[in-house]
Structures are given as C-alpha cells and as structure tokens.
C-alpha cells in the first residue's frame, strides 16, 4: 500500500507508455477500494490520484462503469459504488475529495448506474436529478431513457417531474429526443393517460415542441392544446 500511495502522488508523465501505466494504476486503486482495502480518506490516496492527471477522474469512472455492468453486484460492492458516487459529487476543486467532477465523468457512470437493479429505484431517480443539475443534461445514453420508461410504471410522478426539468435544457439541435424517442414517448403517453399527471405531461410535450422537437406534438392530437411556449 505504501507503494501505491507514493505512485498515486506522482503526477502523470507525458508519453503513451506513461499514460497507460497511470491508467492501470487507477484501475488497481479502484479494485483495491472495491475490495474494502482502501478507504476514500485513507491518507488521501484516491484524491491524490485524482489530482495527478486531468483525465484521472474520467478513467476511474470508466473503470467503475464496467463493474456496474454486472447486474449481480454483491451488497458490499454496491455500497462501495454508492459511496464513491456520493464522495465524488461532493468534491470541489482543491478539496480533500479531489477536483470537482466534470460532465464527462458524471455521464460515464450515470447510465450504467441507473440501469442496474441492484440500486434502489428512488436512489437512481435522485442521482439522475443530481446529474441533470450538475451537467445541464441527461446525456444520450440509451440506458437512462429505458430506465425512465420502466420506472414510470411505479414512479410516474417523479419521472415526469425530472423530464419536465430536462426538457427546459433542450434546444432544437439536441439528439436525445430523436434517438431515444420511443422511451420518451412511452413516458409521455403514460402521463397523458393519467388524470393526476396529465397537465404536467401536456406541458412537457408543449415545451419539447416549442424547442423544435415536433415529433411529440401528435401526442396531443386528441386534446384541445396547441403546442407552444408555456
């Protein structure tokens, strides 16, 4: 562990070989952390590694996303991942938790996180909300939108509220409403069919249409609403 701690404090050097070694060091540190042998505040080893390279945080997130792909995570591993995610979200530049997370880091992990049933549904919805707040986007990961379509079955209200916040971030050039249209339509149709949530679903459609995503306008064909700003 002393060797790892010293290596984590060493800034990444130029050259492909050194970059590859630095990435592998990060993989080792994350594996040791997931095994419960390295704490997040253990002599600041993880924070030191994060500060050692501008791409270190994204590399660790990418490694962790591969772990999260396993749908049969043990409870201990799941809890380690949740602690890591929370730890990183609280990071600020020059803090003991490493540099503040950038959108690329958050987006590298949020898709696999929300698609894994090992994590509570309500927790996953909360993390999507945090990711949207911190990055201004839900990204294009298909797993996010398929999760929202499935979660809408039992959590229609929170899903629509999240989508309502999301739609205000869109402009006409955003790809997600086009490439994830079927999942988004499924949520909106569920909302329009629910007397309790119909008004919110209509407003989402109106806002999306006003922002140039006209493919959702026909969902209101049977109502008196006309798409427009609201």
Short mmCIF file of C-alpha atoms in Angstrom, two decimals:
data_model
loop_
_atom_site.label_atom_id
_atom_site.label_comp_id
_atom_site.label_asym_id
_atom_site.label_seq_id
_atom_site.Cartn_x
_atom_site.Cartn_y
_atom_site.Cartn_z
CA UNK A 1 0.00 0.00 0.00
CA UNK A 2 2.90 2.37 0.63
CA UNK A 3 3.99 1.80 -2.96
CA UNK A 4 0.50 2.60 -4.22
CA UNK A 5 0.31 5.74 -2.09
CA UNK A 6 3.62 7.02 -3.44
CA UNK A 7 2.59 6.24 -7.02
CA UNK A 8 -0.77 7.98 -6.56
CA UNK A 9 1.01 11.19 -5.57
CA UNK A 10 3.19 11.12 -8.68
CA UNK A 11 1.85 13.34 -11.49
CA UNK A 12 1.17 11.56 -14.76
CA UNK A 13 4.05 11.97 -17.23
CA UNK A 14 3.85 12.60 -20.95
CA UNK A 15 4.15 9.72 -23.38
CA UNK A 16 1.72 6.94 -24.22
CA UNK A 17 3.52 4.34 -22.11
CA UNK A 18 3.39 6.53 -19.02
CA UNK A 19 -0.27 7.36 -19.63
CA UNK A 20 -1.09 3.67 -19.93
CA UNK A 21 0.76 2.91 -16.70
CA UNK A 22 -1.07 5.76 -14.97
CA UNK A 23 -4.44 4.41 -16.12
CA UNK A 24 -3.55 0.92 -14.91
CA UNK A 25 -2.57 2.38 -11.55
CA UNK A 26 -6.05 3.87 -11.33
CA UNK A 27 -7.61 0.50 -12.19
CA UNK A 28 -5.60 -1.11 -9.37
CA UNK A 29 -6.57 1.57 -6.87
CA UNK A 30 -10.25 1.22 -7.73
CA UNK A 31 -10.10 -2.56 -7.47
CA UNK A 32 -8.42 -2.26 -4.06
CA UNK A 33 -11.07 0.22 -2.97
CA UNK A 34 -13.91 -2.07 -4.08
CA UNK A 35 -12.28 -4.91 -2.16
CA UNK A 36 -12.55 -2.84 1.01
CA UNK A 37 -8.79 -2.49 1.41
CA UNK A 38 -8.56 1.23 0.69
CA UNK A 39 -10.76 3.90 2.21
CA UNK A 40 -11.68 7.10 0.42
CA UNK A 41 -9.95 9.12 3.12
CA UNK A 42 -7.04 6.72 3.60
CA UNK A 43 -4.15 9.21 3.61
CA UNK A 44 -5.90 10.92 0.65
CA UNK A 45 -4.61 8.24 -1.74
CA UNK A 46 -7.63 8.38 -4.05
CA UNK A 47 -7.74 12.17 -4.00
CA UNK A 48 -4.02 12.30 -4.74
CA UNK A 49 -4.55 10.10 -7.78
CA UNK A 50 -7.43 12.25 -8.99
CA UNK A 51 -5.24 15.34 -8.78
CA UNK A 52 -2.37 13.61 -10.59
CA UNK A 53 -3.92 13.92 -14.06
CA UNK A 54 -6.76 15.93 -15.66
CA UNK A 55 -8.22 12.68 -17.06
CA UNK A 56 -7.85 10.55 -13.92
CA UNK A 57 -11.44 11.05 -12.74
CA UNK A 58 -12.90 10.04 -16.11
CA UNK A 59 -10.62 6.99 -16.23
CA UNK A 60 -11.79 5.85 -12.80
CA UNK A 61 -15.42 6.44 -13.75
CA UNK A 62 -14.96 4.40 -16.93
CA UNK A 63 -13.40 1.53 -14.96
CA UNK A 64 -16.20 1.67 -12.41
CA UNK A 65 -18.85 1.72 -15.14
CA UNK A 66 -17.59 -1.68 -16.29
CA UNK A 67 -18.04 -3.01 -12.77
CA UNK A 68 -21.56 -1.57 -12.60
CA UNK A 69 -22.47 -3.52 -15.76
CA UNK A 70 -22.62 -6.61 -13.53
CA UNK A 71 -26.29 -6.96 -12.61
CA UNK A 72 -25.39 -9.31 -9.71
CA UNK A 73 -23.35 -6.92 -7.61
CA UNK A 74 -22.74 -8.01 -4.05
CA UNK A 75 -24.23 -5.71 -1.40
CA UNK A 76 -20.72 -4.69 -0.29
CA UNK A 77 -19.66 -3.75 -3.82
CA UNK A 78 -22.93 -1.91 -4.40
CA UNK A 79 -22.43 0.10 -1.22
CA UNK A 80 -18.83 0.92 -2.21
CA UNK A 81 -20.04 2.23 -5.57
CA UNK A 82 -22.74 4.35 -3.94
CA UNK A 83 -20.22 5.81 -1.51
CA UNK A 84 -17.82 6.59 -4.35
CA UNK A 85 -20.52 8.33 -6.36
CA UNK A 86 -21.61 10.44 -3.39
CA UNK A 87 -17.99 11.21 -2.49
CA UNK A 88 -17.26 12.46 -5.98
CA UNK A 89 -20.40 14.56 -6.21
CA UNK A 90 -19.36 16.45 -3.08
CA UNK A 91 -15.89 17.20 -4.46
CA UNK A 92 -14.87 20.76 -5.15
CA UNK A 93 -11.62 21.98 -6.66
CA UNK A 94 -8.84 21.96 -4.06
CA UNK A 95 -10.95 19.79 -1.75
CA UNK A 96 -9.98 16.57 0.01
CA UNK A 97 -12.25 14.66 -2.38
CA UNK A 98 -10.28 15.54 -5.48
CA UNK A 99 -11.15 18.02 -8.22
CA UNK A 100 -14.78 18.82 -8.89
CA UNK A 101 -16.40 16.26 -11.21
CA UNK A 102 -16.80 17.29 -14.82
CA UNK A 103 -19.79 16.35 -17.01
CA UNK A 104 -17.79 13.67 -18.84
CA UNK A 105 -17.05 11.90 -15.56
CA UNK A 106 -20.67 12.01 -14.40
CA UNK A 107 -22.03 10.87 -17.76
CA UNK A 108 -19.55 7.99 -17.90
CA UNK A 109 -21.14 6.45 -14.82
CA UNK A 110 -24.75 7.59 -14.56
CA UNK A 111 -26.04 5.42 -17.43
CA UNK A 112 -24.76 2.12 -16.04
CA UNK A 113 -25.80 3.17 -12.52
CA UNK A 114 -29.44 3.82 -13.32
CA UNK A 115 -29.78 0.65 -15.39
CA UNK A 116 -28.61 -1.68 -12.63
CA UNK A 117 -31.44 -3.05 -10.50
CA UNK A 118 -29.03 -3.60 -7.60
CA UNK A 119 -29.56 0.07 -6.73
CA UNK A 120 -32.93 1.30 -5.35
CA UNK A 121 -35.17 2.91 -7.96
CA UNK A 122 -35.75 6.02 -5.88
CA UNK A 123 -32.00 6.43 -5.38
CA UNK A 124 -31.38 6.12 -9.12
CA UNK A 125 -34.01 8.76 -9.87
CA UNK A 126 -32.39 11.07 -7.32
CA UNK A 127 -28.96 10.60 -8.90
CA UNK A 128 -30.35 11.37 -12.35
CA UNK A 129 -31.77 14.57 -10.93
CA UNK A 130 -28.36 15.45 -9.46
CA UNK A 131 -26.62 14.63 -12.74
CA UNK A 132 -29.04 16.88 -14.61
CA UNK A 133 -28.48 19.71 -12.14
CA UNK A 134 -24.69 19.41 -12.26
CA UNK A 135 -24.22 18.92 -16.00
CA UNK A 136 -27.30 20.55 -17.52
CA UNK A 137 -28.05 17.39 -19.46
CA UNK A 138 -29.17 13.79 -19.12
CA UNK A 139 -26.89 12.82 -21.99
CA UNK A 140 -27.65 10.36 -24.78
CA UNK A 141 -27.09 7.04 -23.04
CA UNK A 142 -29.97 4.80 -24.05
CA UNK A 143 -29.94 3.15 -20.60
CA UNK A 144 -31.10 6.38 -18.98
CA UNK A 145 -34.21 6.68 -21.11
CA UNK A 146 -35.08 2.98 -20.98
CA UNK A 147 -34.81 3.20 -17.18
CA UNK A 148 -37.15 6.20 -17.13
CA UNK A 149 -39.67 4.34 -19.28
CA UNK A 150 -39.62 1.39 -16.89
CA UNK A 151 -39.60 3.49 -13.71
CA UNK A 152 -42.65 5.39 -14.95
CA UNK A 153 -44.75 2.29 -14.25
CA UNK A 154 -44.49 2.78 -10.49
CA UNK A 155 -42.96 6.26 -10.18
CA UNK A 156 -44.72 8.24 -12.88
CA UNK A 157 -44.85 11.50 -10.93
CA UNK A 158 -41.11 11.72 -10.13
CA UNK A 159 -40.20 10.62 -13.66
CA UNK A 160 -42.38 13.32 -15.23
CA UNK A 161 -41.02 15.96 -12.85
CA UNK A 162 -37.49 15.01 -13.87
CA UNK A 163 -38.43 15.08 -17.54
CA UNK A 164 -40.07 18.47 -17.07
CA UNK A 165 -36.79 19.88 -15.75
CA UNK A 166 -34.88 18.12 -18.51
CA UNK A 167 -36.98 19.47 -21.37
CA UNK A 168 -36.17 23.05 -20.36
CA UNK A 169 -32.48 22.33 -21.09
CA UNK A 170 -33.11 21.28 -24.68
CA UNK A 171 -32.60 23.17 -27.88
CA UNK A 172 -33.60 22.12 -31.37
CA UNK A 173 -30.20 20.52 -32.03
CA UNK A 174 -30.28 18.05 -29.14
CA UNK A 175 -30.06 14.45 -30.34
CA UNK A 176 -31.59 12.67 -27.37
CA UNK A 177 -35.27 13.35 -28.18
CA UNK A 178 -34.72 11.85 -31.64
CA UNK A 179 -32.55 8.85 -30.86
CA UNK A 180 -34.44 7.98 -27.63
CA UNK A 181 -37.88 8.91 -28.93
CA UNK A 182 -39.64 5.60 -28.20
CA UNK A 183 -38.77 5.61 -24.50
CA UNK A 184 -39.65 9.29 -24.12
CA UNK A 185 -42.97 8.74 -25.89
CA UNK A 186 -43.77 5.85 -23.56
CA UNK A 187 -43.36 8.11 -20.51
CA UNK A 188 -45.37 10.93 -22.04
CA UNK A 189 -48.20 8.61 -23.10
CA UNK A 190 -48.39 7.22 -19.57
CA UNK A 191 -48.56 10.76 -18.22
CA UNK A 192 -51.24 11.85 -20.68
CA UNK A 193 -53.33 8.81 -19.74
CA UNK A 194 -53.15 9.67 -16.04
CA UNK A 195 -55.66 12.28 -14.80
CA UNK A 196 -53.30 13.11 -11.95
CA UNK A 197 -50.32 13.79 -14.22
CA UNK A 198 -51.95 14.80 -17.50
CA UNK A 199 -51.36 18.52 -17.12
CA UNK A 200 -47.65 18.04 -16.42
CA UNK A 201 -47.28 15.65 -19.36
CA UNK A 202 -49.01 18.13 -21.67
CA UNK A 203 -46.67 20.89 -20.59
CA UNK A 204 -43.66 18.67 -21.31
CA UNK A 205 -44.96 17.98 -24.82
CA UNK A 206 -45.64 21.67 -25.36
CA UNK A 207 -42.19 22.67 -24.22
CA UNK A 208 -40.48 19.99 -26.30
CA UNK A 209 -42.43 21.04 -29.38
CA UNK A 210 -41.68 24.71 -28.78
CA UNK A 211 -37.99 23.80 -28.73
CA UNK A 212 -38.20 22.18 -32.14
CA UNK A 213 -38.92 18.55 -31.29
CA UNK A 214 -42.13 18.33 -33.28
CA UNK A 215 -42.32 14.54 -33.23
CA UNK A 216 -44.09 14.71 -29.86
CA UNK A 217 -46.83 17.14 -30.95
CA UNK A 218 -49.16 14.40 -32.28
CA UNK A 219 -49.44 13.05 -28.73
CA UNK A 220 -51.78 15.97 -28.07
CA UNK A 221 -53.90 15.34 -31.14
CA UNK A 222 -56.87 14.28 -29.04
CA UNK A 223 -56.72 17.34 -26.78
CA UNK A 224 -57.53 20.98 -27.28
CA UNK A 225 -53.96 22.02 -26.51
CA UNK A 226 -51.87 23.50 -29.23
CA UNK A 227 -48.09 23.19 -28.84
CA UNK A 228 -46.47 26.44 -27.87
CA UNK A 229 -44.40 28.11 -25.18
CA UNK A 230 -45.57 27.89 -21.61
#
